[in-house]
Structure formats: structure tokens, C-alpha cells
Tab-separated table of C-alpha atoms in Angstrom:
chain	number	residue	atom	x	y	z
I	1	UNK	CA	-127.112	-62.434	-69.588
I	2	UNK	CA	-129.184	-59.921	-71.446
I	3	UNK	CA	-131.669	-59.780	-68.380
I	4	UNK	CA	-129.373	-58.260	-66.291
I	5	UNK	CA	-128.291	-55.994	-68.648
I	6	UNK	CA	-131.888	-55.001	-69.060
I	7	UNK	CA	-132.611	-54.583	-65.439
I	8	UNK	CA	-129.881	-52.889	-64.590
I	9	UNK	CA	-130.309	-50.470	-67.507
I	10	UNK	CA	-134.018	-50.318	-66.238
I	11	UNK	CA	-132.446	-49.671	-62.488
I	12	UNK	CA	-130.186	-46.394	-63.807
I	13	UNK	CA	-132.932	-45.195	-65.708
I	14	UNK	CA	-135.077	-45.128	-63.106
I	15	UNK	CA	-132.209	-43.565	-60.536
I	16	UNK	CA	-132.017	-40.967	-63.439
I	17	UNK	CA	-135.768	-40.129	-63.651
I	18	UNK	CA	-136.013	-40.081	-60.417
I	19	UNK	CA	-133.103	-37.860	-59.290
I	20	UNK	CA	-134.035	-35.422	-62.254
I	21	UNK	CA	-137.016	-33.534	-60.828
I	22	UNK	CA	-134.924	-32.641	-57.082
I	23	UNK	CA	-133.029	-30.274	-58.260
I	24	UNK	CA	-132.889	-29.265	-54.811
I	25	UNK	CA	-128.896	-28.787	-53.621
I	26	UNK	CA	-127.156	-29.895	-50.593
I	27	UNK	CA	-125.025	-27.297	-49.008
I	28	UNK	CA	-122.926	-27.754	-45.957
I	29	UNK	CA	-122.822	-24.590	-43.648
I	30	UNK	CA	-119.658	-23.127	-43.942
I	31	UNK	CA	-118.268	-23.101	-40.026
I	32	UNK	CA	-114.664	-23.789	-41.265
I	33	UNK	CA	-113.924	-20.880	-42.738
I	34	UNK	CA	-116.776	-19.319	-40.060
I	35	UNK	CA	-118.405	-17.306	-42.721
I	36	UNK	CA	-121.655	-18.124	-40.646
I	37	UNK	CA	-122.433	-17.217	-36.882
I	38	UNK	CA	-125.191	-18.142	-34.417
I	39	UNK	CA	-125.443	-15.111	-32.038
I	40	UNK	CA	-127.978	-13.982	-29.207
I	41	UNK	CA	-128.570	-11.102	-27.429
I	42	UNK	CA	-131.033	-10.609	-24.241
I	43	UNK	CA	-131.992	-7.669	-22.064
I	44	UNK	CA	-129.685	-6.965	-19.367
I	45	UNK	CA	-131.673	-5.421	-16.482
I	46	UNK	CA	-133.941	-3.990	-19.556
I	47	UNK	CA	-131.344	-1.334	-19.948
I	48	UNK	CA	-128.962	-2.722	-22.703
I	49	UNK	CA	-128.788	-5.713	-24.805
I	50	UNK	CA	-126.006	-8.288	-23.612
I	51	UNK	CA	-124.559	-10.099	-26.992
I	52	UNK	CA	-123.284	-13.445	-27.154
I	53	UNK	CA	-122.283	-16.382	-29.753
I	54	UNK	CA	-121.708	-19.633	-29.697
I	55	UNK	CA	-118.270	-20.390	-32.045
I	56	UNK	CA	-118.459	-23.610	-32.310
I	57	UNK	CA	-121.489	-25.504	-34.897
I	58	UNK	CA	-121.882	-27.710	-37.721
I	59	UNK	CA	-125.177	-28.076	-39.986
I	60	UNK	CA	-125.955	-28.358	-43.566
I	61	UNK	CA	-129.297	-27.782	-45.887
I	62	UNK	CA	-130.906	-27.934	-49.222
I	63	UNK	CA	-131.988	-25.657	-51.159
I	64	UNK	CA	-133.526	-25.091	-54.467
I	65	UNK	CA	-134.139	-21.573	-55.886
I	66	UNK	CA	-137.502	-22.592	-57.886
I	67	UNK	CA	-138.971	-24.458	-54.720
I	68	UNK	CA	-138.110	-23.124	-51.423
I	69	UNK	CA	-140.461	-24.586	-50.165
I	70	UNK	CA	-139.251	-27.872	-50.393
I	71	UNK	CA	-135.524	-26.807	-48.424
I	72	UNK	CA	-134.640	-28.650	-45.203
I	73	UNK	CA	-131.828	-27.208	-42.830
I	74	UNK	CA	-130.090	-28.961	-39.708
I	75	UNK	CA	-128.014	-27.385	-37.225
I	76	UNK	CA	-125.709	-29.073	-34.315
I	77	UNK	CA	-124.773	-26.241	-31.577
I	78	UNK	CA	-121.891	-27.005	-29.102
I	79	UNK	CA	-123.448	-24.893	-25.847
I	80	UNK	CA	-120.306	-25.213	-24.274
I	81	UNK	CA	-119.289	-23.000	-26.906
I	82	UNK	CA	-121.111	-20.023	-25.749
I	83	UNK	CA	-118.984	-16.901	-25.068
I	84	UNK	CA	-120.081	-12.997	-24.055
I	85	UNK	CA	-116.982	-12.135	-24.008
I	86	UNK	CA	-116.430	-12.164	-20.213
I	87	UNK	CA	-115.285	-15.601	-18.869
I	88	UNK	CA	-116.404	-15.277	-15.836
I	89	UNK	CA	-120.291	-15.080	-16.944
I	90	UNK	CA	-119.255	-17.763	-20.008
I	91	UNK	CA	-118.682	-19.802	-16.881
I	92	UNK	CA	-122.179	-19.706	-15.141
I	93	UNK	CA	-123.704	-19.737	-18.257
I	94	UNK	CA	-122.168	-23.813	-18.762
I	95	UNK	CA	-123.453	-23.854	-15.030
I	96	UNK	CA	-126.302	-26.053	-14.258
I	97	UNK	CA	-128.502	-23.650	-13.232
I	98	UNK	CA	-128.628	-22.159	-16.896
I	99	UNK	CA	-127.568	-23.891	-19.895
I	100	UNK	CA	-126.511	-26.719	-17.857
I	101	UNK	CA	-123.614	-27.680	-21.056
I	102	UNK	CA	-122.613	-31.240	-19.277
I	103	UNK	CA	-125.946	-32.455	-19.612
I	104	UNK	CA	-127.014	-31.336	-22.554
I	105	UNK	CA	-124.045	-30.327	-24.496
I	106	UNK	CA	-125.739	-30.497	-27.737
I	107	UNK	CA	-128.833	-28.377	-29.281
I	108	UNK	CA	-130.071	-28.772	-31.718
I	109	UNK	CA	-132.591	-27.366	-34.768
I	110	UNK	CA	-133.913	-29.388	-37.664
I	111	UNK	CA	-136.419	-28.167	-39.885
I	112	UNK	CA	-139.799	-29.631	-40.515
I	113	UNK	CA	-141.370	-27.056	-43.122
I	114	UNK	CA	-140.825	-23.682	-44.833
I	115	UNK	CA	-142.938	-21.567	-46.177
I	116	UNK	CA	-141.843	-18.799	-48.721
I	117	UNK	CA	-143.094	-15.300	-48.333
I	118	UNK	CA	-142.438	-13.472	-51.322
I	119	UNK	CA	-139.289	-13.624	-53.306
I	120	UNK	CA	-136.180	-13.668	-50.564
I	121	UNK	CA	-138.416	-13.956	-47.382
I	122	UNK	CA	-139.551	-17.682	-45.466
I	123	UNK	CA	-141.302	-18.658	-42.499
I	124	UNK	CA	-138.782	-21.830	-41.673
I	125	UNK	CA	-140.665	-24.071	-39.033
I	126	UNK	CA	-139.011	-26.738	-36.680
I	127	UNK	CA	-137.979	-28.598	-33.499
I	128	UNK	CA	-135.504	-27.058	-31.719
I	129	UNK	CA	-133.744	-29.203	-28.623
I	130	UNK	CA	-132.038	-26.965	-26.236
I	131	UNK	CA	-131.278	-27.915	-22.614
I	132	UNK	CA	-133.057	-31.293	-23.218
I	133	UNK	CA	-136.217	-29.744	-24.316
I	134	UNK	CA	-137.583	-30.288	-27.740
I	135	UNK	CA	-139.983	-27.549	-28.802
I	136	UNK	CA	-141.593	-26.371	-32.050
I	137	UNK	CA	-140.041	-22.700	-33.233
I	138	UNK	CA	-140.588	-20.608	-35.837
I	139	UNK	CA	-137.249	-18.754	-37.614
I	140	UNK	CA	-138.063	-15.572	-39.900
I	141	UNK	CA	-135.319	-16.272	-42.542
I	142	UNK	CA	-134.176	-13.986	-45.617
I	143	UNK	CA	-131.987	-15.141	-48.117
I	144	UNK	CA	-128.985	-12.864	-48.641
I	145	UNK	CA	-127.493	-13.661	-52.008
I	146	UNK	CA	-125.936	-16.638	-53.893
I	147	UNK	CA	-124.242	-17.778	-56.532
I	148	UNK	CA	-120.386	-18.691	-57.887
I	149	UNK	CA	-117.852	-18.181	-55.287
I	150	UNK	CA	-113.978	-16.873	-56.825
I	151	UNK	CA	-113.049	-20.321	-56.360
I	152	UNK	CA	-114.444	-22.902	-57.952
I	153	UNK	CA	-117.509	-23.272	-55.668
I	154	UNK	CA	-121.360	-22.396	-55.438
I	155	UNK	CA	-122.625	-20.579	-52.345
I	156	UNK	CA	-125.995	-19.512	-50.462
I	157	UNK	CA	-126.425	-17.809	-47.750
I	158	UNK	CA	-129.434	-16.501	-45.554
I	159	UNK	CA	-129.832	-14.988	-42.054
I	160	UNK	CA	-132.659	-16.261	-39.533
I	161	UNK	CA	-133.736	-14.612	-36.890
I	162	UNK	CA	-136.182	-16.147	-33.741
I	163	UNK	CA	-137.296	-15.308	-30.345
I	164	UNK	CA	-137.187	-17.922	-27.262
I	165	UNK	CA	-138.481	-17.818	-23.926
I	166	UNK	CA	-136.247	-19.232	-21.733
I	167	UNK	CA	-138.208	-20.851	-19.352
I	168	UNK	CA	-139.914	-22.798	-21.877
I	169	UNK	CA	-137.119	-25.237	-22.104
I	170	UNK	CA	-136.367	-25.186	-18.892
I	171	UNK	CA	-134.454	-22.784	-17.654
I	172	UNK	CA	-135.346	-21.343	-14.794
I	173	UNK	CA	-133.126	-19.089	-13.783
I	174	UNK	CA	-134.154	-16.169	-12.912
I	175	UNK	CA	-132.340	-13.196	-14.855
I	176	UNK	CA	-134.684	-10.332	-14.182
I	177	UNK	CA	-138.210	-9.431	-16.031
I	178	UNK	CA	-136.965	-7.841	-19.087
I	179	UNK	CA	-134.721	-11.602	-19.398
I	180	UNK	CA	-136.959	-13.944	-19.917
I	181	UNK	CA	-136.984	-14.347	-24.061
I	182	UNK	CA	-133.572	-14.071	-25.730
I	183	UNK	CA	-132.913	-13.180	-29.282
I	184	UNK	CA	-131.116	-15.606	-32.150
I	185	UNK	CA	-129.864	-14.651	-35.127
I	186	UNK	CA	-128.399	-17.303	-37.268
I	187	UNK	CA	-126.520	-16.569	-40.026
I	188	UNK	CA	-125.548	-19.636	-42.371
I	189	UNK	CA	-123.293	-19.527	-45.611
I	190	UNK	CA	-123.479	-22.573	-47.294
I	191	UNK	CA	-121.068	-24.152	-49.914
I	192	UNK	CA	-122.764	-26.626	-52.102
I	193	UNK	CA	-121.752	-29.765	-52.533
B	1	UNK	CA	-91.789	-12.103	21.742
B	2	UNK	CA	-89.583	-13.623	19.066
B	3	UNK	CA	-89.408	-13.071	15.240
B	4	UNK	CA	-88.181	-16.477	14.253
B	5	UNK	CA	-89.167	-19.467	15.119
B	6	UNK	CA	-86.741	-21.458	17.367
B	7	UNK	CA	-86.731	-25.501	17.921
B	8	UNK	CA	-88.792	-24.912	21.195
B	9	UNK	CA	-91.718	-23.410	19.255
B	10	UNK	CA	-92.887	-21.164	16.172
B	11	UNK	CA	-92.375	-17.117	16.526
B	12	UNK	CA	-94.802	-14.348	15.880
B	13	UNK	CA	-94.111	-14.278	12.287
B	14	UNK	CA	-95.564	-18.112	11.963
B	15	UNK	CA	-98.059	-17.405	14.338
B	16	UNK	CA	-99.747	-14.373	12.522
B	17	UNK	CA	-99.300	-16.351	9.445
B	18	UNK	CA	-100.931	-19.499	10.643
B	19	UNK	CA	-104.122	-18.220	12.499
B	20	UNK	CA	-104.703	-14.993	10.010
B	21	UNK	CA	-104.882	-17.647	6.858
B	22	UNK	CA	-106.765	-19.878	8.881
B	23	UNK	CA	-109.291	-17.679	9.550
B	24	UNK	CA	-109.272	-16.078	5.756
B	25	UNK	CA	-109.528	-19.627	4.535
B	26	UNK	CA	-112.859	-21.113	6.439
B	27	UNK	CA	-114.039	-17.671	6.378
B	28	UNK	CA	-113.764	-17.667	2.393
B	29	UNK	CA	-115.145	-21.141	1.830
B	30	UNK	CA	-118.290	-20.393	3.803
B	31	UNK	CA	-118.189	-16.971	1.271
B	32	UNK	CA	-117.383	-19.048	-1.411
B	33	UNK	CA	-120.110	-21.509	-1.033
B	34	UNK	CA	-122.764	-18.169	-0.253
B	35	UNK	CA	-122.267	-16.210	-3.011
B	36	UNK	CA	-122.673	-18.847	-5.794
B	37	UNK	CA	-126.026	-19.182	-4.482
B	38	UNK	CA	-126.778	-15.461	-4.874
B	39	UNK	CA	-129.604	-14.488	-6.671
B	40	UNK	CA	-129.154	-12.516	-9.678
B	41	UNK	CA	-130.972	-9.294	-7.797
B	42	UNK	CA	-129.038	-9.900	-4.575
B	43	UNK	CA	-126.850	-6.897	-3.403
B	44	UNK	CA	-124.116	-8.655	-2.990
B	45	UNK	CA	-123.888	-10.702	-6.549
B	46	UNK	CA	-120.949	-8.355	-7.846
B	47	UNK	CA	-119.686	-7.221	-4.378
B	48	UNK	CA	-119.040	-10.747	-2.960
B	49	UNK	CA	-117.171	-12.209	-5.596
B	50	UNK	CA	-115.222	-8.658	-5.371
B	51	UNK	CA	-113.993	-9.257	-1.986
B	52	UNK	CA	-113.550	-13.279	-2.597
B	53	UNK	CA	-110.993	-12.543	-5.702
B	54	UNK	CA	-109.146	-9.902	-4.034
B	55	UNK	CA	-109.160	-12.040	-0.383
B	56	UNK	CA	-107.611	-14.869	-2.662
B	57	UNK	CA	-104.874	-13.118	-4.345
B	58	UNK	CA	-103.773	-12.258	-1.021
B	59	UNK	CA	-103.875	-15.411	-0.144
B	60	UNK	CA	-101.614	-16.613	-2.848
B	61	UNK	CA	-99.227	-13.878	-2.022
B	62	UNK	CA	-99.333	-14.626	1.673
B	63	UNK	CA	-99.145	-18.517	1.188
B	64	UNK	CA	-96.070	-17.563	-1.198
B	65	UNK	CA	-94.157	-15.655	1.456
B	66	UNK	CA	-95.656	-17.832	4.354
B	67	UNK	CA	-93.288	-20.647	2.402
B	68	UNK	CA	-90.103	-18.978	2.417
B	69	UNK	CA	-90.688	-17.930	5.576
B	70	UNK	CA	-90.865	-21.465	6.556
B	71	UNK	CA	-87.819	-22.649	4.015
B	72	UNK	CA	-85.519	-19.583	6.098
B	73	UNK	CA	-86.434	-20.969	9.518
B	74	UNK	CA	-85.804	-23.446	12.294
B	75	UNK	CA	-88.056	-26.362	12.390
B	76	UNK	CA	-89.858	-26.817	15.925
B	77	UNK	CA	-88.819	-29.985	17.119
B	78	UNK	CA	-91.456	-32.911	16.913
B	79	UNK	CA	-89.579	-34.882	19.729
B	80	UNK	CA	-92.927	-35.939	20.991
B	81	UNK	CA	-94.444	-37.508	18.178
B	82	UNK	CA	-94.180	-41.077	17.180
B	83	UNK	CA	-93.024	-41.935	13.820
B	84	UNK	CA	-96.337	-42.589	12.328
B	85	UNK	CA	-97.487	-39.170	14.049
B	86	UNK	CA	-94.367	-37.624	12.206
B	87	UNK	CA	-95.591	-39.255	8.647
B	88	UNK	CA	-98.975	-37.814	8.859
B	89	UNK	CA	-98.001	-34.005	10.134
B	90	UNK	CA	-95.380	-33.955	7.416
B	91	UNK	CA	-97.786	-34.854	5.064
B	92	UNK	CA	-100.865	-32.749	6.121
B	93	UNK	CA	-98.541	-29.711	5.941
B	94	UNK	CA	-97.235	-30.751	2.618
B	95	UNK	CA	-100.965	-31.426	1.958
B	96	UNK	CA	-102.113	-27.649	2.587
B	97	UNK	CA	-99.415	-26.360	0.674
B	98	UNK	CA	-100.002	-28.238	-2.216
B	99	UNK	CA	-103.606	-28.309	-2.192
B	100	UNK	CA	-103.889	-24.337	-1.299
B	101	UNK	CA	-101.514	-23.471	-3.962
B	102	UNK	CA	-104.163	-25.119	-6.407
B	103	UNK	CA	-106.995	-24.135	-5.059
B	104	UNK	CA	-105.475	-20.256	-5.466
B	105	UNK	CA	-104.020	-20.481	-8.534
B	106	UNK	CA	-107.446	-22.423	-9.952
B	107	UNK	CA	-109.692	-19.679	-9.006
B	108	UNK	CA	-106.736	-17.406	-10.294
B	109	UNK	CA	-107.818	-18.936	-13.351
B	110	UNK	CA	-111.059	-18.669	-13.377
B	111	UNK	CA	-111.286	-15.222	-13.260
B	112	UNK	CA	-108.260	-14.425	-15.795
B	113	UNK	CA	-108.934	-17.295	-18.772
B	114	UNK	CA	-110.482	-14.932	-20.620
B	115	UNK	CA	-108.146	-12.374	-20.285
B	116	UNK	CA	-109.335	-10.043	-17.935
B	117	UNK	CA	-106.676	-9.464	-14.587
B	118	UNK	CA	-108.431	-9.400	-11.061
B	119	UNK	CA	-108.497	-5.939	-9.389
B	120	UNK	CA	-107.559	-6.430	-5.788
B	121	UNK	CA	-109.766	-4.573	-3.865
B	122	UNK	CA	-108.818	-1.468	-6.171
B	123	UNK	CA	-105.719	-1.267	-4.855
B	124	UNK	CA	-103.888	-3.133	-7.475
B	125	UNK	CA	-104.353	-5.433	-10.618
B	126	UNK	CA	-102.906	-8.949	-10.656
B	127	UNK	CA	-103.097	-9.325	-14.826
B	128	UNK	CA	-103.762	-12.479	-16.797
B	129	UNK	CA	-101.160	-14.671	-17.534
B	130	UNK	CA	-102.568	-17.740	-19.383
B	131	UNK	CA	-105.847	-17.763	-21.835
B	132	UNK	CA	-107.661	-20.620	-22.947
B	133	UNK	CA	-111.038	-20.550	-24.357
B	134	UNK	CA	-113.241	-22.672	-21.791
B	135	UNK	CA	-110.497	-22.854	-19.508
B	136	UNK	CA	-112.507	-21.017	-16.524
B	137	UNK	CA	-115.643	-23.901	-16.275
B	138	UNK	CA	-112.100	-26.556	-15.911
B	139	UNK	CA	-111.242	-24.818	-13.449
B	140	UNK	CA	-114.112	-24.333	-11.537
B	141	UNK	CA	-114.405	-27.677	-11.246
B	142	UNK	CA	-111.430	-28.525	-9.943
B	143	UNK	CA	-111.611	-25.280	-7.625
B	144	UNK	CA	-114.706	-26.482	-6.374
B	145	UNK	CA	-113.486	-29.918	-5.207
B	146	UNK	CA	-109.763	-28.290	-4.215
B	147	UNK	CA	-112.356	-26.332	-1.870
B	148	UNK	CA	-113.420	-28.913	0.031
B	149	UNK	CA	-110.456	-31.260	0.105
B	150	UNK	CA	-108.841	-28.308	1.889
B	151	UNK	CA	-111.315	-28.220	4.470
B	152	UNK	CA	-111.675	-31.695	5.155
B	153	UNK	CA	-107.893	-31.533	5.440
B	154	UNK	CA	-108.416	-28.469	8.060
B	155	UNK	CA	-110.657	-30.621	9.746
B	156	UNK	CA	-107.841	-33.441	10.000
B	157	UNK	CA	-105.499	-31.031	11.261
B	158	UNK	CA	-107.775	-29.746	14.130
B	159	UNK	CA	-108.533	-32.747	15.582
B	160	UNK	CA	-105.277	-34.231	15.156
B	161	UNK	CA	-104.326	-30.934	17.106
B	162	UNK	CA	-106.878	-31.403	19.972
B	163	UNK	CA	-105.654	-35.082	20.346
B	164	UNK	CA	-102.010	-33.536	21.240
B	165	UNK	CA	-103.380	-31.365	23.316
B	166	UNK	CA	-106.100	-32.857	25.310
B	167	UNK	CA	-104.980	-36.531	24.898
B	168	UNK	CA	-101.548	-36.384	24.685
B	169	UNK	CA	-101.226	-33.509	27.057
B	170	UNK	CA	-98.606	-32.278	24.815
B	171	UNK	CA	-97.596	-28.391	24.306
B	172	UNK	CA	-98.393	-28.858	20.612
B	173	UNK	CA	-101.654	-26.577	20.416
B	174	UNK	CA	-99.717	-24.108	23.237
B	175	UNK	CA	-96.836	-23.461	21.080
B	176	UNK	CA	-98.829	-22.590	17.939
B	177	UNK	CA	-100.756	-19.967	20.270
B	178	UNK	CA	-98.072	-18.384	22.903
B	179	UNK	CA	-94.853	-19.197	21.473
B	180	UNK	CA	-91.892	-20.649	22.248
B	181	UNK	CA	-90.357	-20.021	25.592
B	182	UNK	CA	-87.771	-16.718	25.625
B	183	UNK	CA	-84.368	-18.640	26.284
């Protein structure tokens, strides 16, 4: 009995000790109340920017202000939720020659390393799986702000941008020489759990 | 020339409906299959779907008016047909109405699911009645299947008409071309 209590106390103290240095908090991206968005833009004929967004996605991240390099982020995107404010174009974007959303309904990004640059910027490297192709990409991230929200929670928010070459992800549809790449912008606000 | 249908055959209105819609439906099928494969830089990338949408809306009105016209006219006799053929003919004819209605409505929904109207050759707009996110893709899937269904039914209909004309040697095909005797 005595030894069991000692073992319990030991395991508890181990748990306590191991949890102490890791102060990185877990956050869930606030997609529920839409304080997050994934938008993209691509040049139309080289004449203008066509913008669109993915309406459905979810994700979480860990973040420690004192040790930002330990941060992690994971986002899952419902590719069929693509929205360019034009139903027929959205239908085409979902079709087999572009996003092929029936075959590849989910796109995911999972970070592998975070390198802080200065006080509020970072390079987030990770694997993006899009159109069934997984490729390493780097996101330029910037911390916008964080702190207590007025409703008893704690939030941190970031913006990240990156540029993708469509052909790298096996999207072969030719949209013209000015539309080989697409710029992505991720605005994420996380609620600390 | 008779305007209305009689028990002996079809008047000019029914015959025009039949042949003009037959031509339009086959042309729309060819146009549809061709236009979805167009390159983004094709000069027809925008105009071909515009024509397809416009003709589609005209066909939807034509289908409704044709059905009403059929409802207020005498049905030409099908006494020459066997009981099986009568049932088959009725099934094919009703199949056309139902499939075409669903085909035309699904096409309408592709273009209007986001709230945009369809401009019919710039003459007038058909407004969007029903909006739903993602509906355009589902309607598109249905539209494609129904289009092949209509063409399959048209093939059955054509083979049956040729059989009545060449094998049975009845006036079924002829009366759709030249109308009822004046009596």
C-alpha cells in the first residue's frame, strides 16, 4: 500500500515536472465564429487579381510567446467549399481538371518547423497536401496580436502568406501564362484551450 | 394546313414543336459536350456557354407550351400499334417530358445557384429563384447524366419510328412530317 502511494506520488511529480517547461498553449482556430479565413488570389489573364476563398476549414496550433520556434500548426481545408462569388466558376474549380474535389476533398497543411524572425514574424515550413500531392512549402507568418478577449477567453491571431505553383500540385489546367501561380493568405485567430 | 391535331395526325404547331425541338436538343447536346472541353483561351470559351444557356431557357419555355398544347389537343390515333408498342410509346413520350424538364431545370440551376440570372441572348433575364451553396456542382452532375439519358431515349425513339416506317409500313413517321389528311 505504502509503495503504491509512493509510486503514485512519483508518477504525479514526474507528470508535473514534464509539463512545467512546456508552456506552449493549445489553440483551436476560431472557424466557428469565423475569425479566420483562407483566401487566395490568382491573376486573370495578367490583367487583374481574381480572389476567392475556402469557406470551410478547421485547425489548431500551439504557441508560446517565449519560445515561438516550438509552435506548431495544422489546418484542414474542405476543398469543395471554394467560393469565388461565381457559382459556375466554383463548379469548374471543383471539377476534375482543377481541384478535383470529389477525388481530393481535403487539403491539409501541417508545420514541420517554425523559425522566428524578429519579434512578430516567422517562417513556417510544413507539408501542404493539395490535389493529392504533398509538397513542402514555407509560409511567411506575422503575429497580429493576442491577449484576453472580453468574454473570458484568451486569443492569439496571425496572418500567413505563401505562393504556390499549380503545376507543382499536379493541377495541369492551363489558365494562361500569368496564372501559373496562386497566392494564399491565411488569417487565423485561435482560442486558447 | 391544319393547326390543331386530329385523330388522323399532327397539326402544324405540334409538328413544328417536334422537329424544331429535336434539332435544338441534338445541337445542344453536341454544343454542350464540345464547350466543356474548350481551352481557356478559346474564342468560344464565353460565347458557347452563353448560347447554350440561352437556347436552354427557350427550350424550357417551349417544353411547357408544347405540353400545354398537347393537353388541349386531340391525341392522334395509335390503333395501328400493338398493346406492347402502345405502352412503350407512352413510356418514351412521357420519359421525354420528364427527362427534358429535369435536364433543363438542372441546367438552369447550374447557372443560377449563386443568385445570378440567365441572360437569354441579351433579350431578357431569367432570374435566379433558388440559391444554395454548392448546388451548381450537384446540378452539373445531374445535368450531364440526364443529357446522355435524353440522347439515349432519342435513339430508342428514332429506331422505333424507323421500324414503324420500314418494317411495319405504317404512317406513324409520315404523319409527323406531313400532317393529317384534310377532312
